[in-house]
Structures are given as structure tokens and as C-alpha cells.
Amino acid sequence: MSNPFEYAPAPESRAIVDIKPSYGLFIDGEFVDGTGTAFKTVNPATEEVLAEVAEASDADVDAAVKAARRAHTRVWSRMSGAERAKYLYRIARIIQERGRELAVLESIDNGKPIKESRDVDVPIVAAHFFYYAGWADKLQYSGFGTTPLGVAGQVIPWNFPLLMLAWKIAPALACGNTVVLKPAETTPLTALLFAEICQQADLPPGVVNIVTGAGDTGRAIVSHPDVDKVAFTGSTEVGKAIARAVAGSDKKVTLELGGKAANIVFDDAPLDQAVEGIVNGIFFNQGHVCCAGSRLLVQESVADEVMDRLKRRMATLRVGDPLDKNTDVGAINSAEQLAKIRELSAIGEAEGAERWSAPCDLPANGYWFAPTVFTGVSQAHRIAREEIFGPVLSVLTFRTPSEAVEKANNTPFGLSAGVWTDKGSLILSMANRLRAGVVWANTFNKFDPTSPFGGYKESGYGREGGRHGLEDYLKGTSVKGADS
């Protein structure tokens, strides 16, 4: 007889997730064995192998594209927007119903704290499907036409595996396109669980296809002649390679690439609130955020006070088990990413910046890096110019708004920025002069499906989210360059 007082699994218990020993590819509504090799996905907090995952070959990608084309031609593009909306709405409801399972699996496979995957990622994922379900029968009011492109090839990164999937798939489906999506090789598990959700929602076979693999699989998708639209989120280096690969073709392309955002704090800002925004801006998701506020620009007159408050706040951050709901900073996603963070941090010290790390005990196993801040940074330092993609903050100072703008814009990137001040007029003036796709005012890292997101310059082009997110999944418009 079972104990009547036995507790059910906590929301962050692994017991809620059934991780299979191996996974195939999701093509034409079914899980199938790949014709290529396999790779392992690892829990970054423990280095435990979670599962073996099929690596899609060129032949597998071709099969997925053909399935997507059949589904588009025969079913999905012929369906009314109202009917497509029902499927999107059903997917959104299932995501909510299976939210605990998705959040735990995301934290296990990615390393991010459960309170982030549970309270941020999964709710916004569901919200994207709800939002674009609302657009599916209203495309005639979007201003971008009503005709879908066809087959969308989508490649997403490892920092927000499920959220990036939603950003890509929801608008594509709402517009009547079908999808072949490749998740990152280090974080494929929530995408494969999403494939199960598509089955649960009775989505017509071939509308969504999930093919796992690394760079070669992504290249096969991008270069496939029957893919009409390429959507990529990831590094600027890979984005440039994709742009070269599709040059001269008639494929539509959206690229959401790297960033080196400036988080600008003026002397009249509410400093405690600003410190919370600084911490959220760079230590949220271990700094694995393309729009992270990795450069802090603080007005000289309050720089010492801001740094004192920031260090006190950083000392309270809890680093450790991602499944512990008290954890603030989880594990670095991979050994390769940890090596890059360590290398650039060492370069920062070698170039003369002063390094301070929050006092914390790091677990013996897994990939960990203590929250770190560099002061005495100049614009010439590599840590002020290159995307570290980790919990590392570079601090610079300024005296006037014009100097702040000049320093903030002194970067090849242009994805995001933050402005902290009590003056509304200064916020509007700064937002108008900053070359960034998103400018947050007295907050940071706030996302909403109704609001467009995207960059300038080497941070890419095209927009995701909002009405603007429909544009590049419909015929009749062309992708405009970053500065057009």
C-alpha cells in the first residue's frame, strides 16, 4: 500500500519528464529513423548524457522538405485562416497544459534556471501561438498580403530553444506556410517534445517537420532549392555564411544575429531599479542572450555608487542546480561556450581591465561560470567589442548624453539598448539616436508577442513578433535591408 502522505513530484522534479534513450527525426507527422549518424545531448549542469539524437543527412532534409511541400500544396495553404487558427490555438492550449513538463525539460537540456523556463519562456511560447492564431484569419488587414511563401526552413539557437521555435513556427503557420525546423544540436529535446504536441493537436502531417543535427544539417536546409524562406537566429558569423549561401536566389531571408547592447544609466535614474535591470540585462539566462545588456554605460557622477550597489546585489545571486527554484544563474550551455567565456575574460584581464566575480561556490560537475563584472574598460578592449555570450559585464562611463550615444553606437551590432533616467524627454531623445532595433526604457529584456524584435547592422535584418513578424512569411513584399 502506498503512503497516503507521499508528496507528488514538485514542479521542478525530473519525474515529470520522460526522456527517451534515443530520438529520431519528425518528418511527415511521424518519428522516423535518420539515415545519418547520431549525437548525444548532455545536461550541462551535470555532464550526464541525456539521450542519443539522430543527425539528419541531406537525404533526410530532402524528405522533410518534400513532406512540407506536399502538406503546403495539398492541405495547409488551401485551408482557411480560421481553420489554421484552430490548430494554432490548440497547440497553444497544449503548451499551457504541458507547461511543467516543457519547463523542466528545457532546464535539464539547456541549463537555465527553472524559474526562468517556467515563468518566462513557456508562458511567452504559448502567448506567441495564441497571438498568431488571432492573425491567421485577418491577414488581409496586415498590409503584407495573404499569400504564403511555401516552405520555410528555420534554424534556431541553443539559448532559448523552445521560445525561438515559437517565434519561428507560429507566424509561419499562421500565414499558411509549412516548416522544416532544425533545433541546436546541444538543445534538441524540447523541439522533439513539441513534435509530440503537433501530433497531439492533430496537425496535418508535414506541416511541421523537425530535423535534428549540427551545422551540416542546417546548411542542407538553407541551401535546399525547394525552400522558399530561410529564418535563422544565431551567431553573426553563421548569419553571414547564410546570407552568402542564398545570395542570387529568390529565397526570402530573415537573420537575427549577435549583439553587444549598451545599458545606459543616467545620474537621475532610480538606482535600485536600475541595478535590478543591469542584473536582469546580463545575468538572465547566464548571459546567453543575443540582446543582453553586456555593456554598462553609467554616468560618471554616479558610477561608484552604482558599482557598490551592483556588487552587493551580485553577491546575493544563487548559482547552481537549474531545477532548484531558488537558483538565479544556471549552467553554461556547453563546454565549448564555457571555454569561449573563459578565454575572453582572460583577455579582458590581460588588456588591463579590473575583474570582479561574485563570491559563490560552483558545483564540481557541469559547466559553470560565476557572474563577473569588468571595470576600467575602454572601447578598445575586446570585452567591450566582442559578444561574450555569458554572464560577463563590461562597465564604461560617460559624462554627457552625446558621449553615451557615441559610445553605445560604437559597435558593429545594433540589436538592443536600455536607457535609465527619470526624464521622459531624455528617453525619447536617446531612443531616437541609438542605432538599435529595440530600446528599453527603465527596464530590460522585456518581450511580448505583439511587439516586433530585430536588429540593425551586423545584428541582422527582418523582424519577428507583432504584425511585422508576418511580413516575411507572405508574398508581395521584400525583405528590406537593415538601414533602408
mmCIF file of C-alpha atoms in Angstrom, residues 35 80 109 116 133 138 178 208 291 348 353 357 394 397 403 415 462 466 469 482:
data_model
loop_
_atom_site.group_PDB
_atom_site.id
_atom_site.type_symbol
_atom_site.label_atom_id
_atom_site.label_comp_id
_atom_site.label_asym_id
_atom_site.label_seq_id
_atom_site.Cartn_x
_atom_site.Cartn_y
_atom_site.Cartn_z
ATOM 1 C CA THR A 35 19.867 7.825 -42.429
ATOM 2 C CA SER A 80 -8.967 28.913 -44.441
ATOM 3 C CA ASP A 109 18.728 20.187 -21.605
ATOM 4 C CA GLU A 116 13.074 31.314 -15.991
ATOM 5 C CA ALA A 133 -3.746 32.256 -34.062
ATOM 6 C CA LYS A 138 -7.015 38.575 -40.515
ATOM 7 C CA THR A 178 4.819 24.776 -43.769
ATOM 8 C CA VAL A 208 5.794 20.935 -39.146
ATOM 9 C CA CYS A 291 20.208 41.251 -26.747
ATOM 10 C CA GLY A 348 39.958 41.300 -20.528
ATOM 11 C CA ALA A 353 40.503 45.747 -17.107
ATOM 12 C CA SER A 357 33.375 37.935 -9.662
ATOM 13 C CA SER A 394 31.863 45.379 -19.132
ATOM 14 C CA THR A 397 31.494 55.628 -18.037
ATOM 15 C CA GLU A 403 29.007 60.802 -25.295
ATOM 16 C CA LEU A 415 20.118 44.720 -31.663
ATOM 17 C CA GLY A 462 13.867 41.385 -40.641
ATOM 18 C CA GLY A 466 3.927 41.559 -33.830
ATOM 19 C CA GLY A 469 6.576 39.297 -37.972
ATOM 20 C CA ALA A 482 18.829 46.967 -42.077
#
